Amino acid sequence: MGEHERLERNATMPWTDESMRSNRQTEDGDLAEMLGELRILLPTAQLLSAFLIAVPFAPGFNDLVGAEKGVFLATFLLSITSLVLLSAPAVQHRLLRPLANRASFKTLATRQIVLGASAMALALVLATQLVLSAVLGHLVGNIAAAGIALFAGGVWWMVPQGWRRRGIL
């Protein structure tokens, strides 16, 4: 097929090899970008989980009352949940290669990342409450945890939504 025929075919058939290749390159870039974003989130989840794993073995852990142990357990479970959810897209990508449906994979991976980030945000809020309650008292711990919840919710969710509404990004 000559160059002229190929160009004519491409103009009338948007699903040609060239357009599919272009879409795939865009999707590959989006996927690489998404996996790069995970490289930012995962260390936070890993570090938080690592510290929380050590807490029960520290002196004084047995002195915690029931409610404080409940906050610790919730924090620990949320941290581990975020770690699993945030690592899932990378593992799934490796197991499913080559991807048959990149758009569906990106949708699923995005949902897992958002759920993982939500679990991590809650774990950070509870960790703030736990630490500051132990150091400065329950009132300060609760106020600081509420502040961190508002801050994380604002920066991670409300700011991007505001940008989208205003057409900034």
Backbone as a chain_set.jsonl record, in Angstrom:
{"seq": "MGEHERLERNATMPWTDESMRSNRQTEDGDLAEMLGELRILLPTAQLLSAFLIAVPFAPGFNDLVGAEKGVFLATFLLSITSLVLLSAPAVQHRLLRPLANRASFKTLATRQIVLGASAMALALVLATQLVLSAVLGHLVGNIAAAGIALFAGGVWWMVPQGWRRRGIL", "coords": {"N": [[0.863, -1.171, 0.0], [0.582, 2.159, -0.894], [1.93, 5.365, 0.227], [0.058, 7.451, -0.033], [-2.405, 6.044, -0.182], [-2.391, 4.849, 2.33], [-2.518, 7.089, 4.036], [-5.022, 8.104, 3.256], [-6.68, 5.993, 4.099], [-6.207, 6.095, 6.868], [-7.382, 8.547, 7.454], [-10.075, 8.059, 7.122], [-10.61, 5.923, 8.749], [-10.582, 5.755, 11.989], [-9.541, 3.88, 13.692], [-7.163, 2.81, 12.929], [-3.888, 1.32, 12.546], [-1.96, 3.289, 13.15], [-3.408, 5.178, 14.72], [-4.183, 3.527, 16.787], [-1.698, 2.843, 17.788], [-0.85, 5.352, 18.652], [-2.803, 5.874, 20.648], [-2.139, 3.781, 22.369], [0.449, 4.521, 23.122], [-0.143, 6.863, 24.528], [-1.708, 5.754, 26.563], [0.225, 4.058, 27.69], [1.955, 6.003, 28.661], [0.269, 7.245, 30.532], [-0.126, 5.086, 32.245], [2.483, 4.61, 33.131], [2.867, 7.019, 34.441], [0.97, 6.756, 36.484], [2.003, 4.546, 37.88], [4.338, 5.727, 38.704], [3.318, 7.618, 40.483], [2.538, 5.945, 42.497], [4.996, 5.274, 43.514], [5.521, 7.379, 45.117], [3.524, 7.314, 47.077], [3.695, 4.742, 48.245], [6.113, 4.478, 49.928], [5.374, 6.004, 52.184], [3.215, 4.56, 53.263], [4.586, 2.184, 53.783], [6.54, 2.982, 55.653], [4.967, 3.949, 57.794], [3.582, 1.582, 58.437], [5.753, -0.029, 59.189], [6.713, 1.268, 61.515], [4.443, 0.976, 63.125], [4.294, -1.777, 63.397], [6.328, -2.248, 65.192], [5.459, -1.103, 67.561], [3.813, -2.675, 69.466], [5.769, -4.153, 70.73], [7.225, -2.461, 72.213], [8.323, -1.046, 75.341], [5.834, -0.352, 77.725], [3.619, -0.567, 76.114], [1.724, -2.359, 77.011], [0.536, -0.896, 78.981], [-1.393, 0.631, 77.83], [-4.805, 1.591, 77.685], [-8.008, 0.003, 76.991], [-9.438, 1.502, 74.947], [-7.361, 2.961, 73.764], [-5.794, 0.892, 72.772], [-7.579, -0.054, 70.904], [-7.639, 2.111, 69.102], [-5.006, 1.977, 68.258], [-4.994, -0.598, 67.01], [-6.864, -0.17, 64.932], [-5.484, 1.811, 63.515], [-3.197, 0.403, 62.743], [-4.332, -1.669, 61.145], [-5.56, -0.14, 59.112], [-3.287, 1.022, 58.014], [-1.886, -1.219, 57.011], [-3.821, -2.088, 55.211], [-3.794, 0.078, 53.426], [-1.232, -0.236, 52.407], [-1.429, -2.7, 51.056], [-3.444, -2.086, 49.129], [-2.225, 0.034, 47.734], [0.014, -1.18, 46.641], [-1.099, -3.052, 45.013], [-1.817, -2.332, 42.211], [0.715, -2.354, 40.889], [1.605, -4.999, 41.246], [-0.525, -6.379, 40.033], [-0.326, -5.357, 37.437], [2.106, -6.47, 36.655], [1.444, -9.215, 36.722], [-0.592, -9.412, 34.82], [0.481, -8.701, 32.388], [0.907, -9.05, 28.874], [-1.284, -6.251, 28.932], [-4.671, -6.666, 28.204], [-6.801, -4.928, 28.18], [-6.241, -1.859, 28.601], [-7.505, 0.532, 29.401], [-9.544, -0.303, 31.153], [-7.948, -1.489, 33.103], [-6.546, 0.762, 34.068], [-8.674, 2.177, 35.198], [-9.508, 0.446, 37.272], [-7.093, 0.332, 38.73], [-6.838, 3.028, 39.467], [-9.022, 3.3, 41.203], [-8.19, 1.557, 43.245], [-5.913, 2.894, 44.118], [-7.013, 5.306, 45.082], [-8.64, 4.307, 47.145], [-6.619, 3.148, 48.698], [-5.126, 5.443, 49.358], [-7.072, 6.741, 50.845], [-7.369, 4.984, 53.016], [-4.791, 5.25, 54.031], [-4.813, 7.967, 54.741], [-6.724, 7.957, 56.81], [-5.356, 6.277, 58.591], [-3.152, 7.911, 59.167], [-4.439, 10.005, 60.456], [-5.456, 8.689, 62.738], [-3.037, 7.803, 63.831], [-1.899, 10.238, 64.49], [-3.687, 11.049, 66.464], [-3.26, 9.038, 68.38], [-0.504, 9.293, 69.075], [-0.248, 12.045, 69.886], [-2.143, 12.122, 71.905], [-0.948, 10.487, 73.793], [1.306, 11.979, 74.408], [0.508, 14.698, 74.882], [-2.034, 14.641, 75.92], [-5.537, 13.668, 75.76], [-7.393, 15.583, 74.753], [-5.859, 17.419, 73.223], [-4.781, 15.561, 71.426], [-7.107, 14.664, 70.097], [-8.032, 17.059, 68.919], [-5.855, 17.691, 67.267], [-5.886, 15.441, 65.587], [-8.329, 15.819, 64.29], [-7.687, 18.164, 62.948], [-5.642, 17.256, 61.214], [-7.154, 15.473, 59.7], [-8.895, 17.241, 58.371], [-6.995, 18.742, 56.991], [-5.67, 16.796, 55.325], [-7.895, 15.854, 53.877], [-8.613, 18.222, 52.636], [-6.3, 18.972, 51.093], [-5.766, 16.652, 49.584], [-8.218, 15.949, 48.392], [-10.285, 18.003, 48.233], [-9.014, 20.338, 47.166], [-8.052, 19.472, 44.547], [-10.606, 18.944, 43.415], [-11.766, 21.484, 43.452], [-10.014, 22.798, 41.694], [-10.636, 21.395, 39.356], [-13.355, 22.071, 39.009], [-13.112, 24.819, 38.524], [-11.753, 24.761, 36.197], [-9.008, 24.904, 36.159], [-7.125, 22.851, 36.082]], "CA": [[0.0, 0.0, 0.0], [1.37, 3.374, -1.005], [1.798, 6.371, 1.288], [-1.199, 8.172, -0.242], [-3.508, 5.154, 0.208], [-2.338, 4.676, 3.783], [-3.011, 8.319, 4.646], [-6.471, 8.152, 3.022], [-7.299, 5.001, 4.982], [-6.118, 6.619, 8.233], [-8.314, 9.661, 7.606], [-11.46, 7.571, 7.169], [-10.732, 4.837, 9.731], [-9.861, 6.236, 13.163], [-9.025, 2.774, 14.48], [-6.043, 2.258, 12.194], [-2.694, 0.958, 13.314], [-1.313, 4.489, 13.676], [-4.185, 5.757, 15.825], [-4.103, 2.584, 17.908], [-0.358, 2.98, 18.345], [-0.847, 6.618, 19.37], [-3.586, 5.658, 21.885], [-1.387, 2.906, 23.266], [1.546, 5.312, 23.678], [-0.745, 7.735, 25.541], [-2.08, 4.909, 27.695], [1.459, 3.633, 28.34], [2.428, 7.153, 29.432], [-0.622, 7.381, 31.687], [0.143, 3.972, 33.147], [3.784, 4.879, 33.737], [2.649, 8.122, 35.373], [0.245, 6.205, 37.623], [2.936, 3.732, 38.659], [5.25, 6.686, 39.341], [2.613, 8.195, 41.634], [2.589, 4.937, 43.559], [6.336, 5.326, 44.116], [5.467, 8.426, 46.13], [2.616, 6.915, 48.157], [4.077, 3.498, 48.908], [7.03, 4.611, 51.063], [4.65, 6.501, 53.357], [2.487, 3.422, 53.823], [5.576, 1.237, 54.292], [7.159, 3.538, 56.85], [3.968, 3.94, 58.852], [3.363, 0.186, 58.826], [6.944, -0.519, 59.89], [6.702, 1.81, 62.875], [3.327, 0.403, 63.877], [4.627, -3.168, 63.714], [7.23, -2.259, 66.346], [4.823, -0.528, 68.755], [3.409, -3.62, 70.525], [6.94, -4.725, 71.39], [7.872, -1.387, 72.968], [7.925, -0.995, 76.744], [4.723, 0.539, 77.994], [2.453, -0.849, 75.278], [0.722, -3.05, 77.833], [-0.107, 0.09, 79.838], [-2.488, 1.286, 77.111], [-6.15, 1.134, 78.057], [-8.737, -0.63, 75.894], [-9.733, 2.421, 73.838], [-6.102, 3.29, 73.087], [-5.417, -0.286, 71.984], [-8.49, -0.067, 69.763], [-7.145, 3.107, 68.142], [-3.781, 1.413, 67.676], [-5.342, -1.683, 66.084], [-7.486, 0.437, 63.747], [-4.405, 2.478, 62.787], [-2.368, -0.645, 62.15], [-5.078, -2.335, 60.068], [-5.697, 0.819, 58.007], [-1.967, 1.171, 57.412], [-1.628, -2.424, 56.223], [-4.776, -2.042, 54.101], [-3.292, 1.034, 52.429], [-0.052, -0.84, 51.791], [-1.9, -3.711, 50.097], [-4.143, -1.433, 48.022], [-1.304, 0.845, 46.944], [0.94, -2.049, 45.907], [-1.871, -3.929, 44.132], [-1.703, -2.071, 40.768], [2.018, -2.779, 40.362], [1.601, -6.463, 41.205], [-1.494, -6.788, 39.017], [0.241, -5.019, 36.136], [3.123, -7.471, 36.354], [0.807, -10.516, 36.49], [-1.497, -9.364, 33.674], [1.158, -8.27, 31.169], [0.504, -7.747, 28.36], [-2.657, -5.894, 29.285], [-5.63, -6.769, 27.103], [-7.668, -3.743, 28.199], [-5.516, -0.871, 29.405], [-8.429, 1.505, 29.99], [-10.179, -0.945, 32.32], [-6.928, -1.651, 34.146], [-6.295, 2.074, 34.679], [-9.83, 2.509, 36.032], [-9.402, -0.382, 38.474], [-5.916, 0.77, 39.482], [-7.158, 4.324, 40.057], [-9.893, 3.046, 42.365], [-7.384, 0.985, 44.318], [-5.036, 3.95, 44.631], [-7.829, 6.224, 45.882], [-8.991, 3.59, 48.388], [-5.379, 3.034, 49.475], [-4.82, 6.774, 49.904], [-8.077, 7.005, 51.885], [-6.982, 4.193, 54.189], [-3.586, 5.861, 54.595], [-5.205, 9.217, 55.392], [-7.338, 7.596, 58.1], [-4.293, 5.771, 59.462], [-2.369, 9.067, 59.621], [-5.271, 10.728, 61.426], [-5.467, 7.914, 63.988], [-1.679, 7.822, 64.389], [-1.77, 11.559, 65.111], [-4.471, 11.013, 67.704], [-2.606, 8.129, 69.323], [0.773, 9.861, 69.54], [-0.428, 13.289, 70.626], [-2.87, 11.831, 73.14], [0.018, 9.95, 74.749], [2.283, 13.006, 74.769], [-0.074, 15.953, 75.349], [-3.376, 14.447, 76.458], [-6.564, 13.282, 74.787], [-8.002, 16.744, 74.106], [-4.936, 17.877, 72.176], [-4.721, 14.49, 70.432], [-8.336, 14.668, 69.293], [-8.052, 18.284, 68.113], [-4.83, 17.549, 66.223], [-6.361, 14.44, 64.628], [-9.354, 16.475, 63.473], [-6.968, 19.091, 62.066], [-4.972, 16.473, 60.173], [-8.213, 14.959, 58.825], [-9.312, 18.352, 57.515], [-5.865, 19.095, 56.132], [-5.503, 15.757, 54.299], [-9.08, 15.901, 53.019], [-8.55, 19.435, 51.822], [-5.2, 18.961, 50.129], [-5.829, 15.502, 48.684], [-9.481, 15.78, 47.669], [-11.037, 19.235, 47.971], [-8.253, 21.234, 46.276], [-8.175, 19.031, 43.145], [-11.986, 19.119, 42.941], [-11.915, 22.915, 43.185], [-9.289, 23.086, 40.458], [-11.405, 20.834, 38.241], [-14.568, 22.906, 38.832], [-12.736, 26.111, 37.949], [-11.073, 24.544, 34.923], [-7.584, 25.219, 36.28], [-6.392, 21.66, 35.598]], "C": [[0.909, 1.235, 0.0], [1.077, 4.352, 0.117], [0.469, 7.103, 1.18], [-2.396, 7.329, 0.203], [-3.569, 4.975, 1.724], [-2.886, 5.909, 4.498], [-4.517, 8.468, 4.458], [-7.202, 7.208, 3.958], [-7.302, 5.503, 6.423], [-7.116, 7.737, 8.47], [-9.751, 9.179, 7.746], [-11.682, 6.499, 8.217], [-9.933, 5.199, 10.976], [-9.244, 5.117, 13.994], [-7.835, 2.111, 13.792], [-4.872, 1.982, 13.12], [-2.038, 2.191, 13.933], [-2.083, 5.088, 14.842], [-4.16, 4.834, 17.029], [-2.746, 2.687, 18.587], [-0.254, 4.264, 19.168], [-1.61, 6.506, 20.688], [-2.806, 4.811, 22.871], [-0.228, 3.661, 23.904], [1.025, 6.241, 24.765], [-1.102, 6.931, 26.778], [-0.845, 4.409, 28.43], [2.02, 4.763, 29.193], [1.593, 7.366, 30.679], [-0.34, 6.305, 32.715], [1.477, 4.17, 33.857], [3.671, 6.0, 34.769], [1.967, 7.623, 36.648], [1.18, 5.37, 38.506], [3.983, 4.62, 39.345], [4.62, 7.338, 40.559], [2.63, 7.217, 42.809], [3.952, 4.93, 44.251], [6.427, 6.418, 45.181], [4.654, 7.961, 47.335], [3.109, 5.697, 48.941], [5.065, 3.666, 50.063], [6.357, 5.134, 52.338], [3.918, 5.366, 54.039], [3.457, 2.41, 54.426], [6.182, 1.723, 55.606], [6.192, 3.524, 58.028], [3.724, 2.519, 59.349], [4.545, -0.362, 59.619], [6.997, -0.006, 61.331], [5.607, 1.166, 63.71], [3.566, -1.059, 64.239], [5.473, -3.246, 64.979], [6.548, -1.836, 67.645], [4.448, -1.558, 69.818], [4.582, -4.22, 71.299], [7.699, -3.692, 72.222], [7.432, -1.445, 74.424], [6.776, 0.002, 76.919], [3.497, 0.261, 77.151], [1.343, -1.508, 76.097], [0.001, -2.097, 78.777], [-1.264, 0.812, 79.144], [-3.819, 0.711, 77.58], [-6.853, 0.606, 76.81], [-8.984, 0.267, 74.706], [-8.465, 2.762, 73.059], [-5.616, 2.109, 72.251], [-6.318, -0.406, 70.758], [-8.06, 0.909, 68.686], [-5.881, 2.582, 67.475], [-4.112, 0.334, 66.648], [-5.986, -1.143, 64.801], [-6.418, 1.108, 62.877], [-3.559, 1.455, 62.045], [-3.079, -1.304, 60.96], [-5.288, -1.41, 58.867], [-4.369, 1.006, 57.273], [-1.635, -0.022, 56.519], [-2.562, -2.479, 55.013], [-4.285, -1.089, 53.021], [-2.089, 0.462, 51.698], [-0.452, -1.87, 50.737], [-2.551, -3.05, 48.888], [-3.198, -0.63, 47.128], [-0.305, 0.0, 46.157], [0.206, -2.916, 44.881], [-1.719, -3.597, 42.644], [-0.368, -2.521, 40.166], [2.082, -4.297, 40.238], [0.669, -6.956, 40.101], [-0.965, -6.509, 37.61], [1.262, -6.06, 35.721], [2.481, -8.811, 35.996], [-0.048, -10.55, 35.226], [-0.824, -8.987, 32.358], [1.146, -9.355, 30.13], [-0.973, -7.494, 28.665], [-3.558, -5.972, 28.056], [-6.497, -5.51, 27.021], [-7.059, -2.717, 29.149], [-6.45, 0.122, 30.092], [-9.108, 0.929, 31.223], [-9.182, -1.116, 33.449], [-6.662, -0.327, 34.844], [-7.441, 2.491, 35.586], [-9.764, 1.738, 37.348], [-8.234, 0.08, 39.349], [-6.17, 2.112, 40.16], [-8.032, 4.161, 41.289], [-9.102, 2.482, 43.533], [-6.463, 2.031, 44.941], [-5.819, 4.911, 45.516], [-8.243, 5.559, 47.204], [-7.77, 3.444, 49.291], [-4.989, 4.358, 50.116], [-5.81, 7.141, 51.003], [-7.737, 6.254, 53.164], [-5.744, 4.788, 54.851], [-3.921, 7.168, 55.307], [-5.834, 8.93, 56.756], [-6.296, 7.071, 59.087], [-3.44, 6.916, 60.005], [-3.137, 9.877, 60.665], [-5.252, 9.996, 62.765], [-4.089, 7.864, 64.638], [-1.416, 9.156, 65.082], [-2.483, 11.578, 66.449], [-3.758, 10.184, 68.762], [-1.343, 8.752, 69.921], [0.548, 11.108, 70.385], [-1.253, 13.095, 71.897], [-1.92, 11.315, 74.203], [0.954, 11.04, 75.259], [1.63, 14.213, 75.438], [-1.487, 15.833, 75.916], [-4.399, 14.235, 75.357], [-7.187, 14.478, 74.064], [-7.132, 17.237, 72.955], [-4.839, 16.839, 71.061], [-5.934, 14.488, 69.518], [-8.414, 15.898, 68.391], [-7.05, 18.186, 66.964], [-5.264, 16.544, 65.165], [-7.433, 15.037, 63.719], [-8.704, 17.446, 62.489], [-6.274, 18.372, 60.922], [-6.004, 15.905, 59.193], [-8.675, 16.048, 57.855], [-8.223, 18.727, 56.513], [-5.7, 18.083, 54.999], [-6.695, 15.76, 53.337], [-9.061, 17.103, 52.101], [-7.51, 19.35, 50.728], [-5.348, 17.827, 49.12], [-7.098, 15.447, 47.856], [-10.16, 17.101, 47.31], [-10.306, 20.173, 47.011], [-8.33, 20.749, 44.823], [-9.592, 19.184, 42.586], [-12.257, 20.591, 42.615], [-11.211, 23.32, 41.909], [-10.079, 22.596, 39.253], [-12.636, 21.681, 37.956], [-14.237, 24.213, 38.15], [-12.027, 25.983, 36.614], [-9.595, 24.867, 34.963], [-6.746, 24.064, 35.746], [-7.34, 20.656, 35.034]], "O": [[1.859, 1.337, 0.776], [0.109, 4.196, 0.862], [-0.182, 7.353, 2.194], [-3.294, 7.828, 0.881], [-4.646, 4.951, 2.32], [-3.639, 5.781, 5.464], [-5.219, 8.902, 5.372], [-8.221, 7.572, 4.545], [-8.301, 5.35, 7.126], [-7.646, 7.867, 9.573], [-10.558, 9.822, 8.417], [-12.827, 6.19, 8.547], [-8.724, 4.972, 11.016], [-8.487, 5.397, 14.923], [-7.541, 0.947, 14.065], [-4.866, 2.352, 14.294], [-1.61, 2.16, 15.087], [-1.484, 5.468, 15.848], [-4.12, 5.299, 18.168], [-2.652, 2.626, 19.812], [0.347, 4.275, 20.242], [-1.14, 6.978, 21.723], [-2.807, 5.087, 24.071], [0.057, 3.475, 25.087], [1.662, 6.398, 25.806], [-0.839, 7.356, 27.902], [-0.848, 4.337, 29.659], [2.5, 4.533, 30.303], [2.128, 7.634, 31.755], [-0.317, 6.574, 33.916], [1.583, 3.922, 35.059], [4.291, 5.947, 35.831], [2.338, 8.016, 37.754], [1.148, 5.479, 39.731], [4.455, 4.299, 40.435], [5.298, 7.584, 41.556], [2.726, 7.622, 43.968], [4.047, 4.617, 45.438], [7.306, 6.383, 46.041], [5.047, 8.186, 48.479], [2.954, 5.635, 50.161], [4.87, 3.041, 51.105], [6.734, 4.746, 53.444], [3.99, 5.221, 55.259], [3.172, 1.837, 55.478], [6.317, 0.953, 56.556], [6.561, 3.131, 59.134], [3.667, 2.286, 60.556], [4.359, -1.074, 60.606], [7.292, -0.765, 62.254], [5.824, 0.845, 64.878], [3.091, -1.527, 65.273], [5.353, -4.197, 65.752], [7.023, -2.184, 68.726], [4.743, -1.332, 70.992], [4.4, -4.737, 72.401], [8.7, -4.017, 72.86], [6.305, -1.843, 74.718], [6.775, 1.074, 76.314], [2.426, 0.799, 77.437], [0.161, -1.234, 75.887], [-1.043, -2.452, 79.323], [-2.029, 1.525, 79.793], [-3.945, -0.487, 77.836], [-6.344, 0.75, 75.699], [-8.769, -0.147, 73.567], [-8.493, 2.841, 71.831], [-5.09, 2.295, 71.154], [-5.862, -0.816, 69.69], [-8.105, 0.591, 67.498], [-5.706, 2.728, 66.265], [-3.575, 0.345, 65.54], [-5.678, -1.616, 63.707], [-6.443, 0.989, 61.652], [-3.247, 1.625, 60.867], [-2.485, -1.473, 59.895], [-5.203, -1.857, 57.723], [-4.343, 1.132, 56.049], [-1.156, 0.151, 55.398], [-2.148, -2.87, 53.921], [-4.35, -1.408, 51.833], [-1.947, 0.659, 50.491], [0.124, -1.905, 49.65], [-2.25, -3.407, 47.749], [-3.355, -0.617, 45.907], [0.171, 0.431, 45.107], [0.835, -3.458, 43.972], [-1.504, -4.52, 41.858], [-0.338, -3.02, 39.041], [2.562, -4.819, 39.231], [1.028, -7.843, 39.327], [-1.135, -7.323, 36.703], [1.286, -6.486, 34.567], [2.929, -9.476, 35.062], [-0.21, -11.61, 34.622], [-1.482, -8.954, 31.318], [1.362, -10.516, 30.479], [-1.793, -8.412, 28.654], [-3.245, -5.414, 27.004], [-6.879, -5.079, 25.933], [-7.335, -2.719, 30.348], [-6.214, 0.509, 31.236], [-9.232, 1.616, 32.236], [-9.517, -0.916, 34.617], [-6.562, -0.282, 36.07], [-7.211, 3.096, 36.633], [-9.946, 2.318, 38.419], [-8.376, 0.203, 40.565], [-5.761, 2.315, 41.303], [-7.805, 4.816, 42.306], [-9.313, 2.878, 44.679], [-6.261, 2.044, 46.156], [-5.345, 5.292, 46.586], [-8.196, 6.192, 48.259], [-7.873, 3.596, 50.508], [-4.572, 4.397, 51.274], [-5.435, 7.78, 51.986], [-7.806, 6.811, 54.259], [-5.649, 4.83, 56.077], [-3.367, 7.447, 56.37], [-5.509, 9.591, 57.742], [-6.347, 7.384, 60.276], [-3.048, 6.896, 61.172], [-2.557, 10.371, 61.632], [-5.052, 10.616, 63.81], [-3.983, 7.882, 65.864], [-0.785, 9.198, 66.138], [-1.947, 12.063, 67.446], [-3.668, 10.597, 69.918], [-1.149, 8.733, 71.137], [1.094, 11.219, 71.482], [-1.075, 13.834, 72.865], [-2.055, 11.654, 75.378], [1.349, 11.02, 76.425], [2.133, 14.704, 76.448], [-2.068, 16.829, 76.346], [-4.172, 14.566, 74.193], [-7.479, 14.386, 72.872], [-7.62, 17.444, 71.844], [-4.817, 17.195, 69.883], [-5.804, 14.33, 68.304], [-8.815, 15.794, 67.232], [-7.357, 18.551, 65.83], [-5.038, 16.762, 63.974], [-7.44, 14.785, 62.514], [-9.121, 17.54, 61.335], [-6.315, 18.833, 59.782], [-5.755, 15.861, 57.988], [-8.826, 15.799, 56.659], [-8.499, 18.992, 55.343], [-5.601, 18.472, 53.835], [-6.515, 15.677, 52.122], [-9.445, 17.017, 50.935], [-7.802, 19.625, 49.564], [-5.086, 18.015, 47.932], [-7.074, 14.952, 46.73], [-10.569, 17.28, 46.163], [-10.936, 20.747, 46.123], [-8.645, 21.547, 43.94], [-9.761, 19.516, 41.412], [-12.905, 20.9, 41.614], [-11.747, 24.101, 41.123], [-10.18, 23.295, 38.245], [-12.933, 21.98, 36.799], [-14.988, 24.675, 37.291], [-11.732, 26.989, 35.969], [-8.982, 25.083, 33.918], [-5.765, 24.283, 35.034], [-6.916, 19.594, 34.579]]}, "num_chains": 1, "name": "protein.A"}
